[in-house]
Coordinates of C-alpha atoms and ligand atoms in Angstrom, one line a residue:
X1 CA 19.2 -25.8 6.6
X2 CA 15.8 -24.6 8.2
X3 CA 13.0 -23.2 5.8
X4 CA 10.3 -21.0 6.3
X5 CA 7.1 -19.2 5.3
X6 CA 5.8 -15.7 5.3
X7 CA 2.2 -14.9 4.7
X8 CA 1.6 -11.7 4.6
X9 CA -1.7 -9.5 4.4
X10 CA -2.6 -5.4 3.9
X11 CA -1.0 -3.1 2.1
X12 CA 2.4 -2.0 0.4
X13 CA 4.1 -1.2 3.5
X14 CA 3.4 -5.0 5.2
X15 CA 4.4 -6.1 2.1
X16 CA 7.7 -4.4 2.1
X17 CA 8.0 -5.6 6.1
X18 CA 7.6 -9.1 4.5
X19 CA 10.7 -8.3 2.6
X20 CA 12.9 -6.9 5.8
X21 CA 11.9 -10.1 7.9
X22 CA 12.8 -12.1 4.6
X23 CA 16.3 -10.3 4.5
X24 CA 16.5 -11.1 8.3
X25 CA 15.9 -14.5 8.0
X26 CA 18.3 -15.2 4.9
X27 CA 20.7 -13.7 7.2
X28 CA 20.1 -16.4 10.1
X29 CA 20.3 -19.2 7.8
X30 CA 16.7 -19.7 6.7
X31 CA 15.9 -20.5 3.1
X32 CA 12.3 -19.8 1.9
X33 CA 9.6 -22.6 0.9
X34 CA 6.5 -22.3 -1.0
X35 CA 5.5 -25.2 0.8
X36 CA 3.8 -24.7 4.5
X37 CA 4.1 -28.3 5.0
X38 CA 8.1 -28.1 4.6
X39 CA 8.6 -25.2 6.7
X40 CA 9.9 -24.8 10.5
X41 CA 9.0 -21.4 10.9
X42 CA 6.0 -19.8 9.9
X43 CA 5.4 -16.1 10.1
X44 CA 1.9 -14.4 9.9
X45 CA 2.1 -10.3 8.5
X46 CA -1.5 -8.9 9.9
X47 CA -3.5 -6.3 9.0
X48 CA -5.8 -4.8 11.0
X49 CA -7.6 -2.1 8.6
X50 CA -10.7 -4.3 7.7
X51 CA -12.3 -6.6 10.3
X52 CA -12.2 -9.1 6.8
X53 CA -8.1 -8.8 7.3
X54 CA -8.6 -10.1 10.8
X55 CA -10.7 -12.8 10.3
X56 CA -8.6 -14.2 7.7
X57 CA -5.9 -14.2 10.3
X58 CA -8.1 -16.0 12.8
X59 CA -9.1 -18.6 9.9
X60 CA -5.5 -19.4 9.7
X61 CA -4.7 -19.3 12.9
X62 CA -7.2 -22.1 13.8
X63 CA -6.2 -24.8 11.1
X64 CA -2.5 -24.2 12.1
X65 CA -3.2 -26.3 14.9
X66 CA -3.1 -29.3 12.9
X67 CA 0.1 -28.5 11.1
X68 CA 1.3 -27.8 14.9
X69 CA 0.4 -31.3 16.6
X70 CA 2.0 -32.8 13.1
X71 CA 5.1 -31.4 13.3
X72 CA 5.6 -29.8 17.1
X73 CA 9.7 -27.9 16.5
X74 CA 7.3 -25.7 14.2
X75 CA 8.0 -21.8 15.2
X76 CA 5.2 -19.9 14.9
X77 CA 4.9 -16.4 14.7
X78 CA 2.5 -13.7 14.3
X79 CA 3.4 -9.8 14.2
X80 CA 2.5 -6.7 12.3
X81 CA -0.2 -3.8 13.0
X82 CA -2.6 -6.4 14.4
X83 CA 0.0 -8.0 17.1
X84 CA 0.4 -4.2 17.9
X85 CA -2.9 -3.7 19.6
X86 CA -2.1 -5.7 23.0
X87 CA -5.6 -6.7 23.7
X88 CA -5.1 -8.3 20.7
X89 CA -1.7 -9.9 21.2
X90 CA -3.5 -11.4 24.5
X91 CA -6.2 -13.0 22.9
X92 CA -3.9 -14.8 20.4
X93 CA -1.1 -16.1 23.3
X94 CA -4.6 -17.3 25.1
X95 CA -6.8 -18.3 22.2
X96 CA -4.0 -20.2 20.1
X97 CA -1.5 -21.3 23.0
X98 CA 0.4 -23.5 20.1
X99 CA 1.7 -19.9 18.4
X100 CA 5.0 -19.2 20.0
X101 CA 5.4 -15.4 19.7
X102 CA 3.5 -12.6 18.8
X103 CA 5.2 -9.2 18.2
X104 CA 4.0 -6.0 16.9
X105 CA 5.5 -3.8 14.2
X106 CA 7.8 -2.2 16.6
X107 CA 9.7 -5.4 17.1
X108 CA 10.5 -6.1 13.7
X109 CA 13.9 -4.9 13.4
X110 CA 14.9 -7.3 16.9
X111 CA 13.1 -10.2 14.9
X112 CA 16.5 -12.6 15.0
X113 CA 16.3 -11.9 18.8
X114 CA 12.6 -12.4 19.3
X115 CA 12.9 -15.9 16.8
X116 CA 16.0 -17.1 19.1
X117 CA 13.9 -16.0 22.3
X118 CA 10.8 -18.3 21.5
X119 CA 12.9 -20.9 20.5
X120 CA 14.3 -21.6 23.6
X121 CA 10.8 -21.0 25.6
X122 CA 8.0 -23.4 26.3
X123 CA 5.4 -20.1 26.7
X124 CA 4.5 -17.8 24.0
X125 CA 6.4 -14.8 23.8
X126 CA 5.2 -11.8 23.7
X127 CA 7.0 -8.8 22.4
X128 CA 4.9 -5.5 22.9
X129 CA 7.8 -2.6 22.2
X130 CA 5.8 0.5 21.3
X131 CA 6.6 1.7 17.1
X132 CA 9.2 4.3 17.8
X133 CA 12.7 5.6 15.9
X134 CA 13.9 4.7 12.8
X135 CA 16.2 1.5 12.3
X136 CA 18.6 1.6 9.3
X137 CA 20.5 -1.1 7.8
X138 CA 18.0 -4.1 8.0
X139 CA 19.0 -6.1 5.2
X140 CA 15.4 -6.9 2.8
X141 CA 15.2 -9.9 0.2
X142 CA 13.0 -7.9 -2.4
X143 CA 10.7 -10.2 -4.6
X144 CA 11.3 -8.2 -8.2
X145 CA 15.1 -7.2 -9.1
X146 CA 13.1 -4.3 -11.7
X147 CA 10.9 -2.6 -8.8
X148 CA 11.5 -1.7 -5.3
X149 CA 9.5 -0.3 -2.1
X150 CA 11.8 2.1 -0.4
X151 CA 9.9 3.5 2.9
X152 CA 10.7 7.0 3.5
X153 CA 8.1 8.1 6.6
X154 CA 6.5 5.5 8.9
X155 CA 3.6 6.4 11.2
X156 CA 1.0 8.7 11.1
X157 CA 0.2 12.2 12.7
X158 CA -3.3 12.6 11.1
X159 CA -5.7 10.5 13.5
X160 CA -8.4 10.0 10.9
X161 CA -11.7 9.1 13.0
X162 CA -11.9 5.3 11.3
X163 CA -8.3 4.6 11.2
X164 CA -6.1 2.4 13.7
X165 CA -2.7 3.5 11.8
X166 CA -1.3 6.1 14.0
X167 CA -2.6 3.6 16.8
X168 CA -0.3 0.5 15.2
X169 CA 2.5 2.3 13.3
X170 CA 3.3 5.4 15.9
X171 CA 3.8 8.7 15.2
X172 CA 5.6 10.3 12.1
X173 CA 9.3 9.3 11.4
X174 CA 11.1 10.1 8.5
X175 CA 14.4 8.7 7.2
X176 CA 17.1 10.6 6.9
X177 CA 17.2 11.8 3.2
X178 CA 20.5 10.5 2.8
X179 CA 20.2 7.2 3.7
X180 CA 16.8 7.4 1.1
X181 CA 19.2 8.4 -1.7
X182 CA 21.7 5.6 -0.4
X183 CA 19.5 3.1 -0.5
X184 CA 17.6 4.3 -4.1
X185 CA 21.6 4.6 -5.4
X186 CA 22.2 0.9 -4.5
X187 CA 19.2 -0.2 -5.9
X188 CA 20.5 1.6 -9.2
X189 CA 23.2 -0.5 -9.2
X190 CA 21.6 -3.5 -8.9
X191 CA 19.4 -3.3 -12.1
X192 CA 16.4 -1.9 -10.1
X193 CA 14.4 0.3 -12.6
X194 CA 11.8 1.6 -10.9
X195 CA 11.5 2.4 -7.1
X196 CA 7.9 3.3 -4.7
X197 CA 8.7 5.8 -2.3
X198 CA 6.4 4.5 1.0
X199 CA 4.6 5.9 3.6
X200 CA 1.3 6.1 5.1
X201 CA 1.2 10.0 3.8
X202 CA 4.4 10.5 2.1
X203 CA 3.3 14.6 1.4
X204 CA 4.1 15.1 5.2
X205 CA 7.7 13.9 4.5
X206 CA 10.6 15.6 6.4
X207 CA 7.9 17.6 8.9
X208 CA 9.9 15.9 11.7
X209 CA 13.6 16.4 10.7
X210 CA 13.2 20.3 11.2
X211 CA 15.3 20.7 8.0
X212 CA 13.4 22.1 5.8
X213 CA 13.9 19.7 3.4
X214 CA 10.4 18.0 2.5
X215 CA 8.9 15.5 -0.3
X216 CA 9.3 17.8 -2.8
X217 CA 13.1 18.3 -2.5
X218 CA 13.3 14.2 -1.8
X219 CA 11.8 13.7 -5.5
X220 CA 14.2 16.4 -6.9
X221 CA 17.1 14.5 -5.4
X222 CA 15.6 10.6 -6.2
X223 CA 15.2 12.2 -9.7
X224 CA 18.7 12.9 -10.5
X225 CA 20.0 8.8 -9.7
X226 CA 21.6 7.5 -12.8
X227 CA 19.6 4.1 -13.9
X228 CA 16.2 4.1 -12.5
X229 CA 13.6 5.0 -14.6
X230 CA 10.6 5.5 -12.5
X231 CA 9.8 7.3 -9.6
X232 CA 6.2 6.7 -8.0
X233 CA 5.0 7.8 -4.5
X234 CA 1.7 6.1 -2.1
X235 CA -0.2 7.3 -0.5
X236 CA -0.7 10.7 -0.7
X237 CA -3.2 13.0 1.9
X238 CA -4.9 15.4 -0.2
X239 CA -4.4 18.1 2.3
X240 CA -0.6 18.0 1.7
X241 CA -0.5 17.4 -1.8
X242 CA 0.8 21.0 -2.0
X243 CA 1.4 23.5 -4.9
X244 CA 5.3 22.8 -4.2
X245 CA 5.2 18.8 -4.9
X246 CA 2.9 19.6 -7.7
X247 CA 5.9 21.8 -9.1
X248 CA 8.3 19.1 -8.3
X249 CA 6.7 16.5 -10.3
X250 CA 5.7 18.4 -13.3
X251 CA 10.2 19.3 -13.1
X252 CA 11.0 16.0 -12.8
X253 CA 11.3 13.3 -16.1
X254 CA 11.1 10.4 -14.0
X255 CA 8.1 10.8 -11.5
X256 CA 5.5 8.9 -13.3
X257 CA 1.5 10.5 -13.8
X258 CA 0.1 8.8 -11.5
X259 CA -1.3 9.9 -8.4
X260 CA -3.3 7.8 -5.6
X261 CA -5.1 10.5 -3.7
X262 CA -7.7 9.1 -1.2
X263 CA -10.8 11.3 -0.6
X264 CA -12.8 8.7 1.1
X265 CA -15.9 10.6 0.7
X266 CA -17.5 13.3 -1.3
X267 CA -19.7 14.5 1.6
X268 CA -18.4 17.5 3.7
X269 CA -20.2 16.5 6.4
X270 CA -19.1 13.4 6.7
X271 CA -15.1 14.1 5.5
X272 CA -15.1 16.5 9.0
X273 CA -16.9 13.8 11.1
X274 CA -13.9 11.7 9.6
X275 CA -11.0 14.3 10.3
X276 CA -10.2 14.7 6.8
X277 CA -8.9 18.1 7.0
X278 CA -10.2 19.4 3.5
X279 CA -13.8 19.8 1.7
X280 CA -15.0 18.3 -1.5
X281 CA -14.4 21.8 -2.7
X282 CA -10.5 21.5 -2.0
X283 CA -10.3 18.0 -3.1
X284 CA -11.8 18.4 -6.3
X285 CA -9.6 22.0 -7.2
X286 CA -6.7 19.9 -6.0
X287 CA -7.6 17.3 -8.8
X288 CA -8.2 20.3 -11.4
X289 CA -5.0 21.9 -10.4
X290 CA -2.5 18.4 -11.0
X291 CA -4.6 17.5 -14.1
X292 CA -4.0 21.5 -15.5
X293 CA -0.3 21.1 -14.5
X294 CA 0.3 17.5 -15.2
X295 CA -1.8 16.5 -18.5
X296 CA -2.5 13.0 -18.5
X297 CA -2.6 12.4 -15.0
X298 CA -3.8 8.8 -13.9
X299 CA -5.5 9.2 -10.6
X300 CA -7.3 6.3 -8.6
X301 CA -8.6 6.4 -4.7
X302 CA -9.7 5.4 -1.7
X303 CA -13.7 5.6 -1.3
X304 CA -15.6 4.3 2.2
X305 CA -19.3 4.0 2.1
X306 CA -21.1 3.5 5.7
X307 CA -18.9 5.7 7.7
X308 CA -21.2 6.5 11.0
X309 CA -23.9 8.9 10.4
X310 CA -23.8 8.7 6.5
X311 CA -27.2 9.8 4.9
X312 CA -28.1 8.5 1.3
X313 CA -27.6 12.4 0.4
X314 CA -24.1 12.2 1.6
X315 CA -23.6 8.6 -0.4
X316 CA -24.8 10.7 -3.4
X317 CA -22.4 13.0 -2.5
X318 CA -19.7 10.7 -3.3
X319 CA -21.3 9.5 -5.9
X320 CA -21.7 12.9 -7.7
X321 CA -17.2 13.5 -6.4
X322 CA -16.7 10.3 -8.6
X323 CA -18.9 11.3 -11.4
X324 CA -16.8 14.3 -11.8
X325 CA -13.0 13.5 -11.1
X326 CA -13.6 10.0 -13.1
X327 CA -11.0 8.2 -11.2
X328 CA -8.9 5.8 -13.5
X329 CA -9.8 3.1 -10.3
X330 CA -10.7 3.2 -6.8
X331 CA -10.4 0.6 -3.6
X332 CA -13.8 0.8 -2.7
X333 CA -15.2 -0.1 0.6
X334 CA -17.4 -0.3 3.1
X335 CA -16.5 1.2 6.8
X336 CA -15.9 -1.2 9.4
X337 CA -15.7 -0.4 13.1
X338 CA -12.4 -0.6 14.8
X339 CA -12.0 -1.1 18.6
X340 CA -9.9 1.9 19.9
X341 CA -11.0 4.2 17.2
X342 CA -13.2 7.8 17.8
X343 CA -15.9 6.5 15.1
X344 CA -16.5 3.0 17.2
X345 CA -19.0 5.0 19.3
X346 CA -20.2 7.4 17.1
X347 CA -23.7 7.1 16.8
X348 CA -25.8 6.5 13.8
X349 CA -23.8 3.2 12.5
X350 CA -24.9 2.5 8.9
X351 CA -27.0 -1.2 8.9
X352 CA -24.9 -4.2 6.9
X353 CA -27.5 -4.0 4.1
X354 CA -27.4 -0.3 3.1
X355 CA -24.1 -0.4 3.4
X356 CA -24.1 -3.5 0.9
X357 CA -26.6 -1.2 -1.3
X358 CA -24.0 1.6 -1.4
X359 CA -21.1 0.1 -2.3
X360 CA -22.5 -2.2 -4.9
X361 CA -24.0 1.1 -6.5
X362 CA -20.8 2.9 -6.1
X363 CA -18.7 -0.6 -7.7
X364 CA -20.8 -0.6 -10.3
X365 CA -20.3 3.0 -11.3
X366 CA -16.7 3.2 -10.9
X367 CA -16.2 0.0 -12.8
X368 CA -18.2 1.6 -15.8
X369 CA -15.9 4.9 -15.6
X370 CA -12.5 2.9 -15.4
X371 CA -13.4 0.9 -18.6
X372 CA -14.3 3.6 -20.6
X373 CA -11.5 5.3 -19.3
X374 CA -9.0 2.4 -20.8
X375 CA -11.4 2.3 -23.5
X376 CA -10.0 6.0 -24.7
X377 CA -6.6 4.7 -24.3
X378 CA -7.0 2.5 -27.8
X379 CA -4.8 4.5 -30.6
X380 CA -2.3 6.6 -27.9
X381 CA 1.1 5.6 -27.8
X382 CA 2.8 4.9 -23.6
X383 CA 6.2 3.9 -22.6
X384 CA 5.6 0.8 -21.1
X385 CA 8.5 -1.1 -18.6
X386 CA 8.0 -4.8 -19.3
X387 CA 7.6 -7.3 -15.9
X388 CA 7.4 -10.5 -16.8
X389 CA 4.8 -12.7 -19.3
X390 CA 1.9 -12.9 -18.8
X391 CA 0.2 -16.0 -16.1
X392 CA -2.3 -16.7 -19.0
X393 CA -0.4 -16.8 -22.4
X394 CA 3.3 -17.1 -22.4
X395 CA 3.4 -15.3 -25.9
X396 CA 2.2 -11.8 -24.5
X397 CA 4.9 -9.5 -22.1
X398 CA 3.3 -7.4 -19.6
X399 CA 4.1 -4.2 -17.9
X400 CA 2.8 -0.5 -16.6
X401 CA 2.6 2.3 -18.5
X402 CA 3.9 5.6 -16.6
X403 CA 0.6 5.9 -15.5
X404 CA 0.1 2.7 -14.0
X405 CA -2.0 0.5 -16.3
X406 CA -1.1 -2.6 -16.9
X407 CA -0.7 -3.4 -21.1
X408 CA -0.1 -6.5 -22.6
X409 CA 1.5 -7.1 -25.6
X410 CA 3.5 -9.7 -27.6
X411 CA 6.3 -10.9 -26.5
X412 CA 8.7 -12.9 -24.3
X413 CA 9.8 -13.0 -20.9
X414 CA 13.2 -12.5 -21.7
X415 CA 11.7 -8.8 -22.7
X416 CA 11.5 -8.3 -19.0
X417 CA 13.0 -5.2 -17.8
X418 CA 13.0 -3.4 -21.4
X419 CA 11.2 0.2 -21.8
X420 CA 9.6 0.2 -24.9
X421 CA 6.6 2.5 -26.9
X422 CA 3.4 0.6 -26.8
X423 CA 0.5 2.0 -29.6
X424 CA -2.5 0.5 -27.3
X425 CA -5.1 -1.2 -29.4
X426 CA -8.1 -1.7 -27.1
X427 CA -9.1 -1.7 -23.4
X428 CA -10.9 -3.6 -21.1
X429 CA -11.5 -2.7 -17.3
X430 CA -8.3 -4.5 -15.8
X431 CA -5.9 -4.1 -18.6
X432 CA -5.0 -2.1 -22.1
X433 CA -3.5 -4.2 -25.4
X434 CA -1.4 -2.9 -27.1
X435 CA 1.7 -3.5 -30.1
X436 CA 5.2 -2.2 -29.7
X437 CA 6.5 0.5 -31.8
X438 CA 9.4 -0.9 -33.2
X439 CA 12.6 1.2 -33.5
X440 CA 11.0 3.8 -31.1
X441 CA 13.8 4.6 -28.3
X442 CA 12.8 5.8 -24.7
X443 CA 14.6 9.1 -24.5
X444 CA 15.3 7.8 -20.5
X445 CA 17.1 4.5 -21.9
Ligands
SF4_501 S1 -4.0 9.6 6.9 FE1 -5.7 8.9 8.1 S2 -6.4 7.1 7.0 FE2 -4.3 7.5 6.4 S3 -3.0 6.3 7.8 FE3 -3.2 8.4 8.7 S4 -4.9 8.3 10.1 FE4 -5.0 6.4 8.7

């Protein structure tokens, strides 16, 4: 029996990746280990959104070589968006000559072949197939049995100035809605509860099928599957967060009220020198209209500071956007130039230390919003789907409520996978407490 070890960095969709190469492994024979030390194959996920992603890669990358020399049958591979950018791929096969393949995400679903091929070779292989089609049946080994990732668009049609997505992911796919369903159906019968539909910008859904059958009529359809619970969506582009999907939601009981809607900034100027495709103007009706139409609405973001050409008026812009949506939480962060990107040579790149001053400025406000935000939670009542215990005290359960904020509250692992009403006591700026309402029923259970 051969073991092995995935390590994986970025977002929800690498993650779910890490779960299809898992699947493929289990399939080959491989059983995973916690344990680097132990295992014979070693795969690196990359991300290549933040240069910080990258370097961590690189970090790794150089003390493997001891692990290498120690134990020499070691496989190592490294793929995902990073291994996509060939001038990238090159540097690793020259840099790191002990790595023994490097393949980007449109090799995944040939992994078994690509693991067999640099088995049997002395050189590094390097697998450069461009991100095209969709590939169906790859079996995934899912980490929670209660919540799922299911993909349902991969790629990326917008070409936002900053990002390398479309660059590393291809074009806009979507799955066939059927095989969605299928899958979302089989997860039912498993016990799953609660499923994530994926996609770099799930709104544009369907575009490419030519059926006339969008997101909106996907979440209809994912509603009506017997046994799960929870329907959520990521990530969404404001600009096709339409009137449509906003109908959907507010028909369907189990698409939770919570919406991650990036605006990265709150400066016009700066949102068209980014490709953005709306205004501040938009954005913020867009947020009046879902909170009108959906009361209760949780909804967190994306914000960049230090995009090329940002003024201190146009950081107090965003400022002055978060002021008034008063996100429940944001990723914050600070622009980082990308090699193959439009916004690597635009002029007017923002120095390291007022990029520093801005974002600290902008943490610092969010932070204060999202704790009085939870704050006001104390004395509401939420349905709440229990994970797991709690890491820190193994006599408190945790889950999310609908709207994605994590409670705590007494009780037992064993609770896991129970729905129950939560009263919510008190808040703090990660988390809400809260006490079960005993004898309450979910109406969904
Ligand atoms: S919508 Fe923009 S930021 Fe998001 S993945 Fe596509 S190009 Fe990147």
């Amino acid at each position: 029996m051969k073991n092995y070890r995935i390590i994986t960095f970025g977002c929800q969709m690498n993650e779910h990746d890490a779960e299809k190469m898992r699947g493929m492994l289990e399939q080959m024979g491989y059983s995973e280990t916690g344990d680097m030390e132990e295992a014979d194959l070693l795969l690196i996920n990359t991300c290549c959104v933040r240069e910080t992603a990258e370097n961590k890669v690189y970090g790794l990358l150089g003390r493997l070589r001891k692990l290498k020399e120690k134990k020499p049958g070691l496989i190592i591979g490294v793929g995902g968006c990073m291994t996509q950018v060939e001038e990238t791929a090159r540097h690793i096969k020259r840099r790191y000559p002990y790595v023994n393949l490097v393949f980007g995400t449109g090799g995944l679903h040939r992994l078994p072949e690509l693991i067999a091929g640099a088995a049997g070779s002395r050189e590094t292989v390097l697998d450069h197939c461009r991100p095209e089609g969709v590939f169906e049946g790859i079996p995934a080994k899912r980490e929670s049995g209660l919540k799922a990732w299911v993909p349902v668009i991969y790629g990326c049609d917008n070409f936002c100035t900053y990002c390398i997505v479309p660059r590393v992911r291809g074009r806009e796919r979507s799955r066939r809605p059927g095989d969605i369903i299928r899958e979302i159906k089989e997860l039912a019968e498993k016990g799953y509860k609660e499923v994530t539909l994926l996609g770099q910008n799930v709104n544009s859904y369907g575009r490419d099928l030519g059926e006339n059958y969008g997101f909106a009529d996907l979440l209809r359809d994912a509603d009506r599957i017997e046994g799960i619970e929870r329907i959520r969506f990521m990530t969404s582009h404001p600009r096709d967060f339409t009137d449509r999907l906003i109908s959907a939601i507010k028909d369907t009981a189990k698409v939770c009220e919570h919406f991650h809607i990036p605006v990265q900034s709150g400066s016009n100027r700066i949102l068209k020198a980014m490709n953005r495709g709306y205004s501040r103007e938009y954005y913020l009706d867009l947020i009046e209209k879902i909170r009108k139409e959906i009361p209760g609405a949780a909804i967190t973001s994306d914000i960049m500071v230090g995009f090329p050409g940002e003024t201190w008026e146009d950081f107090l812009d965003t400022m002055d956007l978060v002021e008034r949506v008063r996100y429940d939480a944001a990723f914050t962060f600070v622009y980082n130039r990308r090699r193959g990107t439009p916004a690597e040579r635009m002029p007017g790149q923002v120095p390291e230390e007022e990029k520093t001053r801005r974002i600290e400025a902008l943490i610092k406000r969010q932070n204060e919003i999202s704790l009085e935000k939870n704050v006001e939670e104390a004395g509401k009542v939420h349905q709440v789907l229990i994970e797991g215990v709690s890491r820190t005290n193994r006599d408190l359960a945790g889950g999310r409520t609908r709207t994605n904020k994590m409670v705590f509250l007494p009780g037992r692992g064993e609770d896991a996978g129970k729905t129950v009403y939560v009263k919510i006591v008190g808040g703090s700026l990660t988390h809400l407490e809260g006490e079960e309402l005993n004898g309450v029923k979910c109406p969904c259970v």
